[in-house]
Amino acid sequence: MLRQCYVIGLAIILVIVRPVAASDANSAQAVIRTLINDNAALATLFADSIIELAGHDKAYVFAEKDATRYAVIAVPIKSNIDMTQIAEPLCRSRLMTPETIEIKKSLYATTDDNRLIKTVLNIWQNAGQVERVKMNTRILSDTGMVLSICKAASDDIHVSFTSIDETLLHQAEMIIARQLYDQAAYRDVMTRMNAYIQRNNAPEAKAFLVLAMLKQAEYELAFMLDEQFDSSALSDPWLEAEYQSVFAEAVDIYFTSALVNN
């Protein structure tokens, strides 16, 4: 068995160096399929595995055999970006595929919000640990792809949680609110936080809602909502500082405008 694992590992290292014909590389899935078909050891290893899409331009395949996990991921080459820095973390994360399936089941049973699901999965993956990973990455210029192959012992895969709770969902919602706020998508912040407050009357959600209102110059509504919570109780130092700064600026603008108009 040890010899078999060694042979498979050696095959992975050798086969990834071989260029894949450009005519066979119409997609990331095709690149991986050609790679596997070109080598008997890989064909045996991934015989029962499906090459899955990962986003609109990436693909991966996963297998677990003899207490060892293997993953292959293909990502397109992009100008001015070192795609190996993207491919390798993605390959590591695909070693957590069995746990990902379970956490997704729990998520889909909880919500149908795709953005929330993606954010929770990112939190979950970043909290997990994959130790002692062996990895080989090659840039296949002829196909316009970067291929990463990685493997690790199944016992070296550790996840921090396997269930979804309100604390986790709240963390994800606040991450989304910050992303939208940083993108100046204030209407989206308002829509999302209004809906979230119906389920969770959290001060952080109200703070983001007030901030979005102020940025949209909806001052009176924002001032009314400000009366409903204590901004000094916010747990996020950035959010508290941003709230105090934007609110103070809005008060000056509001009352200066009122004086001019009167």
Short mmCIF file of N, CA and C in Angstrom, two decimals, residues 82-258:
data_model
loop_
_atom_site.label_atom_id
_atom_site.label_comp_id
_atom_site.label_asym_id
_atom_site.label_seq_id
_atom_site.Cartn_x
_atom_site.Cartn_y
_atom_site.Cartn_z
N ASP A 82 -0.10 36.73 -10.35
CA ASP A 82 0.56 35.45 -10.15
C ASP A 82 -0.50 34.43 -9.74
N MET A 83 -1.01 33.69 -10.72
CA MET A 83 -2.13 32.79 -10.45
C MET A 83 -1.72 31.58 -9.62
N THR A 84 -0.42 31.32 -9.49
CA THR A 84 -0.02 30.23 -8.59
C THR A 84 -0.39 30.57 -7.15
N GLN A 85 -0.40 31.86 -6.83
CA GLN A 85 -0.76 32.28 -5.47
C GLN A 85 -2.25 32.09 -5.20
N ILE A 86 -3.02 31.93 -6.26
CA ILE A 86 -4.45 31.66 -6.11
C ILE A 86 -4.72 30.16 -6.20
N ALA A 87 -4.04 29.49 -7.13
CA ALA A 87 -4.27 28.07 -7.34
C ALA A 87 -3.90 27.24 -6.12
N GLU A 88 -2.80 27.54 -5.48
CA GLU A 88 -2.33 26.70 -4.39
C GLU A 88 -3.24 26.74 -3.16
N PRO A 89 -3.68 27.92 -2.68
CA PRO A 89 -4.65 27.92 -1.58
C PRO A 89 -5.96 27.23 -1.95
N LEU A 90 -6.39 27.39 -3.22
CA LEU A 90 -7.62 26.72 -3.66
C LEU A 90 -7.44 25.20 -3.64
N CYS A 91 -6.28 24.73 -4.04
CA CYS A 91 -6.01 23.30 -4.03
C CYS A 91 -6.05 22.77 -2.60
N ARG A 92 -5.41 23.49 -1.68
CA ARG A 92 -5.44 23.10 -0.27
C ARG A 92 -6.87 23.01 0.25
N SER A 93 -7.69 24.01 -0.10
CA SER A 93 -9.06 24.03 0.40
C SER A 93 -9.87 22.86 -0.14
N ARG A 94 -9.55 22.38 -1.36
CA ARG A 94 -10.29 21.26 -1.94
C ARG A 94 -9.97 19.94 -1.24
N LEU A 95 -8.91 19.91 -0.47
CA LEU A 95 -8.64 18.72 0.33
C LEU A 95 -9.68 18.56 1.45
N MET A 96 -10.43 19.61 1.71
CA MET A 96 -11.49 19.58 2.72
C MET A 96 -12.85 19.26 2.09
N THR A 97 -12.86 18.70 0.90
CA THR A 97 -14.10 18.46 0.15
C THR A 97 -15.16 17.68 0.94
N PRO A 98 -14.85 16.57 1.62
CA PRO A 98 -15.91 15.86 2.36
C PRO A 98 -16.56 16.72 3.44
N GLU A 99 -15.75 17.49 4.16
CA GLU A 99 -16.31 18.37 5.19
C GLU A 99 -17.10 19.52 4.56
N THR A 100 -16.63 19.98 3.40
CA THR A 100 -17.34 21.05 2.69
C THR A 100 -18.74 20.59 2.30
N ILE A 101 -18.86 19.35 1.86
CA ILE A 101 -20.17 18.81 1.48
C ILE A 101 -21.12 18.83 2.68
N GLU A 102 -20.62 18.45 3.84
CA GLU A 102 -21.46 18.41 5.04
C GLU A 102 -21.87 19.81 5.49
N ILE A 103 -20.91 20.75 5.47
CA ILE A 103 -21.25 22.11 5.90
C ILE A 103 -22.21 22.77 4.93
N LYS A 104 -22.08 22.45 3.64
CA LYS A 104 -23.01 22.98 2.64
C LYS A 104 -24.42 22.47 2.88
N LYS A 105 -24.53 21.19 3.23
CA LYS A 105 -25.86 20.64 3.52
C LYS A 105 -26.51 21.41 4.66
N SER A 106 -25.72 21.68 5.70
CA SER A 106 -26.24 22.43 6.84
C SER A 106 -26.62 23.85 6.43
N LEU A 107 -25.81 24.46 5.58
CA LEU A 107 -26.09 25.82 5.13
C LEU A 107 -27.35 25.89 4.28
N TYR A 108 -27.47 24.98 3.32
CA TYR A 108 -28.62 25.00 2.42
C TYR A 108 -29.92 24.70 3.17
N ALA A 109 -29.79 24.00 4.29
CA ALA A 109 -30.97 23.75 5.12
C ALA A 109 -31.35 24.98 5.94
N THR A 110 -30.42 25.93 6.02
CA THR A 110 -30.62 27.13 6.84
C THR A 110 -31.04 28.33 6.02
N THR A 111 -30.46 28.48 4.81
CA THR A 111 -30.70 29.67 4.00
C THR A 111 -30.55 29.36 2.52
N ASP A 112 -31.18 30.18 1.68
CA ASP A 112 -31.00 30.07 0.23
C ASP A 112 -30.30 31.31 -0.31
N ASP A 113 -29.70 32.09 0.58
CA ASP A 113 -28.99 33.30 0.22
C ASP A 113 -27.58 32.91 -0.25
N ASN A 114 -27.35 32.97 -1.56
CA ASN A 114 -26.07 32.51 -2.11
C ASN A 114 -24.89 33.31 -1.60
N ARG A 115 -25.06 34.61 -1.43
CA ARG A 115 -23.95 35.42 -0.94
C ARG A 115 -23.63 35.07 0.51
N LEU A 116 -24.64 34.83 1.31
CA LEU A 116 -24.43 34.44 2.70
C LEU A 116 -23.75 33.08 2.76
N ILE A 117 -24.20 32.15 1.92
CA ILE A 117 -23.60 30.81 1.89
C ILE A 117 -22.12 30.91 1.52
N LYS A 118 -21.80 31.68 0.51
CA LYS A 118 -20.40 31.82 0.08
C LYS A 118 -19.55 32.43 1.19
N THR A 119 -20.09 33.43 1.89
CA THR A 119 -19.34 34.10 2.95
C THR A 119 -19.09 33.16 4.13
N VAL A 120 -20.11 32.39 4.51
CA VAL A 120 -19.95 31.43 5.61
C VAL A 120 -18.91 30.38 5.23
N LEU A 121 -18.95 29.91 3.99
CA LEU A 121 -17.98 28.92 3.55
C LEU A 121 -16.56 29.47 3.60
N ASN A 122 -16.39 30.75 3.24
CA ASN A 122 -15.07 31.37 3.33
C ASN A 122 -14.58 31.43 4.77
N ILE A 123 -15.48 31.80 5.69
CA ILE A 123 -15.13 31.83 7.11
C ILE A 123 -14.72 30.44 7.57
N TRP A 124 -15.51 29.46 7.17
CA TRP A 124 -15.27 28.08 7.59
C TRP A 124 -13.95 27.55 7.04
N GLN A 125 -13.68 27.81 5.77
CA GLN A 125 -12.43 27.33 5.17
C GLN A 125 -11.22 28.00 5.80
N ASN A 126 -11.33 29.31 6.08
CA ASN A 126 -10.21 30.02 6.69
C ASN A 126 -9.94 29.56 8.11
N ALA A 127 -10.98 29.04 8.77
CA ALA A 127 -10.81 28.56 10.15
C ALA A 127 -10.26 27.13 10.19
N GLY A 128 -10.34 26.43 9.06
CA GLY A 128 -9.85 25.05 9.01
C GLY A 128 -8.33 25.00 8.85
N GLN A 129 -7.78 23.83 9.08
CA GLN A 129 -6.34 23.65 8.95
C GLN A 129 -6.05 22.39 8.13
N VAL A 130 -5.13 22.53 7.20
CA VAL A 130 -4.66 21.40 6.42
C VAL A 130 -3.15 21.35 6.60
N GLU A 131 -2.68 20.36 7.32
CA GLU A 131 -1.27 20.29 7.69
C GLU A 131 -0.48 19.39 6.73
N ARG A 132 0.82 19.68 6.64
CA ARG A 132 1.77 18.84 5.90
C ARG A 132 1.27 18.50 4.49
N VAL A 133 0.93 19.53 3.76
CA VAL A 133 0.46 19.33 2.38
C VAL A 133 1.65 19.23 1.43
N LYS A 134 1.61 18.26 0.54
CA LYS A 134 2.58 18.16 -0.54
C LYS A 134 1.92 18.70 -1.80
N MET A 135 2.61 19.63 -2.46
CA MET A 135 1.98 20.32 -3.58
C MET A 135 2.96 20.50 -4.73
N ASN A 136 2.42 20.42 -5.94
CA ASN A 136 3.21 20.69 -7.13
C ASN A 136 2.38 21.55 -8.05
N THR A 137 2.96 22.64 -8.51
CA THR A 137 2.23 23.58 -9.36
C THR A 137 3.04 23.87 -10.61
N ARG A 138 2.37 23.89 -11.74
CA ARG A 138 3.02 24.21 -13.00
C ARG A 138 2.15 25.16 -13.81
N ILE A 139 2.82 26.05 -14.51
CA ILE A 139 2.15 26.95 -15.45
C ILE A 139 2.20 26.32 -16.83
N LEU A 140 1.05 26.04 -17.41
CA LEU A 140 0.96 25.44 -18.74
C LEU A 140 0.62 26.54 -19.74
N SER A 141 1.65 27.16 -20.27
CA SER A 141 1.45 28.32 -21.14
C SER A 141 0.65 27.96 -22.39
N ASP A 142 0.85 26.76 -22.91
CA ASP A 142 0.16 26.36 -24.14
C ASP A 142 -1.35 26.32 -23.97
N THR A 143 -1.82 26.02 -22.75
CA THR A 143 -3.25 25.93 -22.50
C THR A 143 -3.81 27.15 -21.80
N GLY A 144 -2.91 28.04 -21.36
CA GLY A 144 -3.36 29.22 -20.62
C GLY A 144 -3.87 28.87 -19.24
N MET A 145 -3.33 27.79 -18.65
CA MET A 145 -3.81 27.32 -17.35
C MET A 145 -2.66 27.13 -16.36
N VAL A 146 -3.02 27.27 -15.08
CA VAL A 146 -2.14 26.88 -13.99
C VAL A 146 -2.75 25.64 -13.35
N LEU A 147 -1.94 24.60 -13.19
CA LEU A 147 -2.41 23.36 -12.57
C LEU A 147 -1.70 23.16 -11.23
N SER A 148 -2.47 22.89 -10.19
CA SER A 148 -1.90 22.54 -8.89
C SER A 148 -2.43 21.18 -8.48
N ILE A 149 -1.53 20.32 -8.04
CA ILE A 149 -1.89 19.02 -7.50
C ILE A 149 -1.38 18.97 -6.07
N CYS A 150 -2.24 18.59 -5.15
CA CYS A 150 -1.82 18.55 -3.75
C CYS A 150 -2.37 17.30 -3.08
N LYS A 151 -1.70 16.90 -2.01
CA LYS A 151 -2.17 15.74 -1.24
C LYS A 151 -1.77 15.91 0.21
N ALA A 152 -2.54 15.27 1.10
CA ALA A 152 -2.26 15.30 2.53
C ALA A 152 -2.92 14.10 3.17
N ALA A 153 -2.38 13.67 4.28
CA ALA A 153 -3.01 12.58 5.03
C ALA A 153 -4.38 13.03 5.52
N SER A 154 -5.35 12.13 5.48
CA SER A 154 -6.71 12.48 5.92
C SER A 154 -6.72 12.96 7.36
N ASP A 155 -5.84 12.42 8.20
CA ASP A 155 -5.78 12.82 9.60
C ASP A 155 -5.21 14.22 9.80
N ASP A 156 -4.63 14.78 8.74
CA ASP A 156 -4.07 16.13 8.84
C ASP A 156 -5.05 17.21 8.41
N ILE A 157 -6.29 16.83 8.18
CA ILE A 157 -7.35 17.78 7.83
C ILE A 157 -8.17 18.06 9.08
N HIS A 158 -8.24 19.33 9.48
CA HIS A 158 -8.97 19.68 10.71
C HIS A 158 -9.93 20.84 10.41
N VAL A 159 -11.16 20.72 10.86
CA VAL A 159 -12.13 21.81 10.73
C VAL A 159 -12.54 22.26 12.13
N SER A 160 -12.88 23.55 12.23
CA SER A 160 -13.16 24.13 13.55
C SER A 160 -14.61 23.97 13.97
N PHE A 161 -15.53 23.80 13.01
CA PHE A 161 -16.94 23.61 13.36
C PHE A 161 -17.65 22.89 12.23
N THR A 162 -18.73 22.24 12.55
CA THR A 162 -19.47 21.47 11.55
C THR A 162 -20.95 21.83 11.50
N SER A 163 -21.37 22.80 12.31
CA SER A 163 -22.78 23.20 12.31
C SER A 163 -22.89 24.71 12.18
N ILE A 164 -24.06 25.16 11.79
CA ILE A 164 -24.34 26.58 11.57
C ILE A 164 -25.14 27.12 12.74
N ASP A 165 -24.67 28.23 13.33
CA ASP A 165 -25.43 28.85 14.42
C ASP A 165 -25.61 30.35 14.13
N GLU A 166 -26.38 31.03 14.98
CA GLU A 166 -26.69 32.43 14.76
C GLU A 166 -25.45 33.32 14.83
N THR A 167 -24.50 32.95 15.68
CA THR A 167 -23.27 33.74 15.81
C THR A 167 -22.50 33.76 14.49
N LEU A 168 -22.41 32.61 13.87
CA LEU A 168 -21.71 32.51 12.59
C LEU A 168 -22.44 33.28 11.50
N LEU A 169 -23.75 33.14 11.45
CA LEU A 169 -24.54 33.85 10.44
C LEU A 169 -24.43 35.35 10.63
N HIS A 170 -24.41 35.79 11.89
CA HIS A 170 -24.26 37.22 12.17
C HIS A 170 -22.90 37.73 11.68
N GLN A 171 -21.85 36.96 11.96
CA GLN A 171 -20.52 37.33 11.50
C GLN A 171 -20.49 37.48 9.99
N ALA A 172 -21.12 36.54 9.29
CA ALA A 172 -21.15 36.59 7.83
C ALA A 172 -21.94 37.80 7.33
N GLU A 173 -23.07 38.08 7.96
CA GLU A 173 -23.88 39.23 7.54
C GLU A 173 -23.11 40.54 7.70
N MET A 174 -22.33 40.66 8.76
CA MET A 174 -21.58 41.89 8.98
C MET A 174 -20.42 42.00 7.98
N ILE A 175 -19.84 40.88 7.59
CA ILE A 175 -18.81 40.89 6.56
C ILE A 175 -19.40 41.38 5.25
N ILE A 176 -20.58 40.88 4.91
CA ILE A 176 -21.25 41.29 3.67
C ILE A 176 -21.59 42.78 3.72
N ALA A 177 -22.10 43.23 4.86
CA ALA A 177 -22.46 44.65 5.01
C ALA A 177 -21.23 45.54 4.81
N ARG A 178 -20.10 45.12 5.38
CA ARG A 178 -18.86 45.91 5.22
C ARG A 178 -18.42 45.91 3.76
N GLN A 179 -18.51 44.77 3.09
CA GLN A 179 -18.12 44.70 1.68
C GLN A 179 -18.98 45.65 0.84
N LEU A 180 -20.28 45.61 1.04
CA LEU A 180 -21.19 46.47 0.29
C LEU A 180 -20.94 47.94 0.61
N TYR A 181 -20.70 48.23 1.88
CA TYR A 181 -20.44 49.62 2.29
C TYR A 181 -19.15 50.13 1.65
N ASP A 182 -18.11 49.31 1.65
CA ASP A 182 -16.84 49.72 1.05
C ASP A 182 -16.97 49.93 -0.45
N GLN A 183 -17.94 49.25 -1.07
CA GLN A 183 -18.20 49.40 -2.51
C GLN A 183 -19.15 50.56 -2.80
N ALA A 184 -19.54 51.28 -1.74
CA ALA A 184 -20.50 52.39 -1.86
C ALA A 184 -21.86 51.92 -2.38
N ALA A 185 -22.18 50.66 -2.15
CA ALA A 185 -23.49 50.11 -2.55
C ALA A 185 -24.46 50.33 -1.39
N TYR A 186 -24.76 51.59 -1.12
CA TYR A 186 -25.51 51.95 0.08
C TYR A 186 -26.96 51.47 0.06
N ARG A 187 -27.57 51.48 -1.10
CA ARG A 187 -28.95 50.97 -1.21
C ARG A 187 -28.98 49.47 -0.90
N ASP A 188 -27.98 48.76 -1.36
CA ASP A 188 -27.91 47.32 -1.07
C ASP A 188 -27.69 47.08 0.42
N VAL A 189 -26.88 47.93 1.05
CA VAL A 189 -26.69 47.82 2.50
C VAL A 189 -28.02 48.02 3.22
N MET A 190 -28.76 49.03 2.81
CA MET A 190 -30.04 49.33 3.45
C MET A 190 -31.03 48.18 3.27
N THR A 191 -31.11 47.65 2.07
CA THR A 191 -32.03 46.54 1.80
C THR A 191 -31.66 45.32 2.64
N ARG A 192 -30.37 45.01 2.66
CA ARG A 192 -29.92 43.80 3.36
C ARG A 192 -30.08 43.96 4.87
N MET A 193 -29.68 45.11 5.41
CA MET A 193 -29.76 45.31 6.86
C MET A 193 -31.20 45.45 7.35
N ASN A 194 -32.06 46.06 6.54
CA ASN A 194 -33.48 46.12 6.92
C ASN A 194 -34.05 44.72 7.06
N ALA A 195 -33.71 43.83 6.11
CA ALA A 195 -34.21 42.46 6.17
C ALA A 195 -33.59 41.71 7.35
N TYR A 196 -32.31 41.94 7.59
CA TYR A 196 -31.62 41.21 8.66
C TYR A 196 -32.14 41.63 10.04
N ILE A 197 -32.43 42.92 10.21
CA ILE A 197 -32.92 43.42 11.50
C ILE A 197 -34.25 42.78 11.88
N GLN A 198 -35.01 42.35 10.90
CA GLN A 198 -36.26 41.66 11.20
C GLN A 198 -36.01 40.33 11.89
N ARG A 199 -34.84 39.74 11.65
CA ARG A 199 -34.50 38.46 12.26
C ARG A 199 -33.57 38.60 13.46
N ASN A 200 -32.73 39.62 13.42
CA ASN A 200 -31.74 39.80 14.47
C ASN A 200 -31.58 41.30 14.73
N ASN A 201 -32.03 41.74 15.88
CA ASN A 201 -32.04 43.16 16.20
C ASN A 201 -30.68 43.62 16.71
N ALA A 202 -29.62 43.29 15.97
CA ALA A 202 -28.26 43.54 16.42
C ALA A 202 -27.88 45.01 16.21
N PRO A 203 -27.13 45.59 17.17
CA PRO A 203 -26.72 46.99 17.00
C PRO A 203 -25.80 47.20 15.80
N GLU A 204 -24.99 46.19 15.46
CA GLU A 204 -24.10 46.33 14.30
C GLU A 204 -24.91 46.50 13.01
N ALA A 205 -26.00 45.76 12.90
CA ALA A 205 -26.86 45.87 11.71
C ALA A 205 -27.48 47.26 11.64
N LYS A 206 -27.92 47.77 12.79
CA LYS A 206 -28.50 49.11 12.82
C LYS A 206 -27.45 50.17 12.48
N ALA A 207 -26.22 49.95 12.93
CA ALA A 207 -25.16 50.90 12.64
C ALA A 207 -24.90 50.97 11.13
N PHE A 208 -24.82 49.82 10.47
CA PHE A 208 -24.61 49.82 9.03
C PHE A 208 -25.81 50.45 8.31
N LEU A 209 -27.00 50.22 8.82
CA LEU A 209 -28.19 50.81 8.20
C LEU A 209 -28.15 52.33 8.32
N VAL A 210 -27.79 52.83 9.50
CA VAL A 210 -27.68 54.28 9.70
C VAL A 210 -26.61 54.86 8.79
N LEU A 211 -25.45 54.21 8.73
CA LEU A 211 -24.37 54.69 7.87
C LEU A 211 -24.83 54.80 6.42
N ALA A 212 -25.52 53.77 5.95
CA ALA A 212 -25.99 53.79 4.56
C ALA A 212 -27.00 54.91 4.34
N MET A 213 -27.89 55.12 5.30
CA MET A 213 -28.86 56.21 5.20
C MET A 213 -28.16 57.57 5.15
N LEU A 214 -27.16 57.74 6.00
CA LEU A 214 -26.44 59.01 6.03
C LEU A 214 -25.72 59.25 4.71
N LYS A 215 -25.12 58.20 4.15
CA LYS A 215 -24.44 58.33 2.88
C LYS A 215 -25.41 58.67 1.74
N GLN A 216 -26.68 58.30 1.93
CA GLN A 216 -27.72 58.61 0.94
C GLN A 216 -28.44 59.91 1.29
N ALA A 217 -27.93 60.60 2.30
CA ALA A 217 -28.50 61.89 2.75
C ALA A 217 -29.92 61.75 3.28
N GLU A 218 -30.26 60.58 3.80
CA GLU A 218 -31.57 60.37 4.42
C GLU A 218 -31.40 60.62 5.93
N TYR A 219 -31.14 61.89 6.25
CA TYR A 219 -30.69 62.25 7.59
C TYR A 219 -31.73 62.01 8.67
N GLU A 220 -32.96 62.43 8.45
CA GLU A 220 -33.96 62.35 9.51
C GLU A 220 -34.26 60.89 9.89
N LEU A 221 -34.35 60.01 8.90
CA LEU A 221 -34.55 58.59 9.19
C LEU A 221 -33.36 58.02 9.96
N ALA A 222 -32.17 58.44 9.58
CA ALA A 222 -30.96 57.97 10.26
C ALA A 222 -30.92 58.46 11.69
N PHE A 223 -31.29 59.71 11.92
CA PHE A 223 -31.26 60.25 13.28
C PHE A 223 -32.27 59.53 14.17
N MET A 224 -33.42 59.18 13.60
CA MET A 224 -34.44 58.45 14.37
C MET A 224 -33.93 57.06 14.76
N LEU A 225 -33.28 56.39 13.81
CA LEU A 225 -32.77 55.05 14.10
C LEU A 225 -31.62 55.11 15.10
N ASP A 226 -30.84 56.16 15.06
CA ASP A 226 -29.73 56.31 16.01
C ASP A 226 -30.22 56.32 17.45
N GLU A 227 -31.42 56.79 17.66
CA GLU A 227 -31.98 56.85 19.02
C GLU A 227 -32.31 55.46 19.57
N GLN A 228 -32.32 54.45 18.71
CA GLN A 228 -32.76 53.12 19.13
C GLN A 228 -31.63 52.22 19.64
N PHE A 229 -30.39 52.68 19.56
CA PHE A 229 -29.30 51.85 20.06
C PHE A 229 -28.12 52.71 20.48
N ASP A 230 -27.22 52.12 21.28
CA ASP A 230 -26.05 52.80 21.80
C ASP A 230 -24.84 52.43 20.93
N SER A 231 -24.37 53.37 20.16
CA SER A 231 -23.27 53.06 19.24
C SER A 231 -21.97 52.72 19.98
N SER A 232 -21.85 53.13 21.23
CA SER A 232 -20.63 52.82 21.99
C SER A 232 -20.56 51.34 22.35
N ALA A 233 -21.67 50.61 22.16
CA ALA A 233 -21.70 49.18 22.47
C ALA A 233 -21.28 48.32 21.28
N LEU A 234 -20.93 48.94 20.19
CA LEU A 234 -20.53 48.18 19.01
C LEU A 234 -19.24 47.41 19.29
N SER A 235 -19.21 46.16 18.85
CA SER A 235 -18.07 45.29 19.13
C SER A 235 -16.92 45.46 18.15
N ASP A 236 -17.19 46.07 16.99
CA ASP A 236 -16.18 46.25 15.95
C ASP A 236 -15.59 47.66 16.07
N PRO A 237 -14.31 47.78 16.43
CA PRO A 237 -13.70 49.12 16.59
C PRO A 237 -13.79 49.96 15.31
N TRP A 238 -13.58 49.31 14.14
CA TRP A 238 -13.69 50.07 12.89
C TRP A 238 -15.09 50.62 12.71
N LEU A 239 -16.10 49.80 12.97
CA LEU A 239 -17.48 50.21 12.77
C LEU A 239 -17.84 51.36 13.72
N GLU A 240 -17.40 51.26 14.96
CA GLU A 240 -17.69 52.33 15.93
C GLU A 240 -17.05 53.64 15.49
N ALA A 241 -15.77 53.58 15.07
CA ALA A 241 -15.07 54.80 14.64
C ALA A 241 -15.71 55.39 13.39
N GLU A 242 -16.06 54.54 12.42
CA GLU A 242 -16.70 55.01 11.20
C GLU A 242 -18.05 55.64 11.50
N TYR A 243 -18.78 55.02 12.41
CA TYR A 243 -20.11 55.51 12.77
C TYR A 243 -20.01 56.91 13.37
N GLN A 244 -19.11 57.08 14.33
CA GLN A 244 -18.97 58.37 15.01
C GLN A 244 -18.54 59.45 14.02
N SER A 245 -17.62 59.10 13.12
CA SER A 245 -17.11 60.08 12.16
C SER A 245 -18.17 60.50 11.16
N VAL A 246 -18.84 59.52 10.55
CA VAL A 246 -19.85 59.82 9.53
C VAL A 246 -21.05 60.52 10.15
N PHE A 247 -21.44 60.10 11.36
CA PHE A 247 -22.60 60.70 12.01
C PHE A 247 -22.31 62.17 12.34
N ALA A 248 -21.12 62.46 12.88
CA ALA A 248 -20.78 63.84 13.22
C ALA A 248 -20.76 64.73 11.97
N GLU A 249 -20.21 64.20 10.90
CA GLU A 249 -20.18 64.95 9.64
C GLU A 249 -21.59 65.19 9.11
N ALA A 250 -22.46 64.20 9.24
CA ALA A 250 -23.83 64.33 8.75
C ALA A 250 -24.61 65.37 9.55
N VAL A 251 -24.39 65.41 10.86
CA VAL A 251 -25.06 66.42 11.70
C VAL A 251 -24.67 67.82 11.26
N ASP A 252 -23.38 68.02 11.00
CA ASP A 252 -22.91 69.34 10.54
C ASP A 252 -23.56 69.71 9.21
N ILE A 253 -23.59 68.75 8.28
CA ILE A 253 -24.19 69.03 6.97
C ILE A 253 -25.67 69.35 7.10
N TYR A 254 -26.37 68.57 7.93
CA TYR A 254 -27.81 68.72 8.07
C TYR A 254 -28.18 70.08 8.65
N PHE A 255 -27.50 70.46 9.73
CA PHE A 255 -27.88 71.70 10.39
C PHE A 255 -27.35 72.91 9.64
N THR A 256 -26.23 72.80 8.96
CA THR A 256 -25.75 73.89 8.13
C THR A 256 -26.73 74.14 6.99
N SER A 257 -27.22 73.07 6.38
CA SER A 257 -28.21 73.21 5.31
C SER A 257 -29.50 73.81 5.81
N ALA A 258 -29.92 73.40 7.02
CA ALA A 258 -31.17 73.91 7.59
C ALA A 258 -31.06 75.42 7.85
#
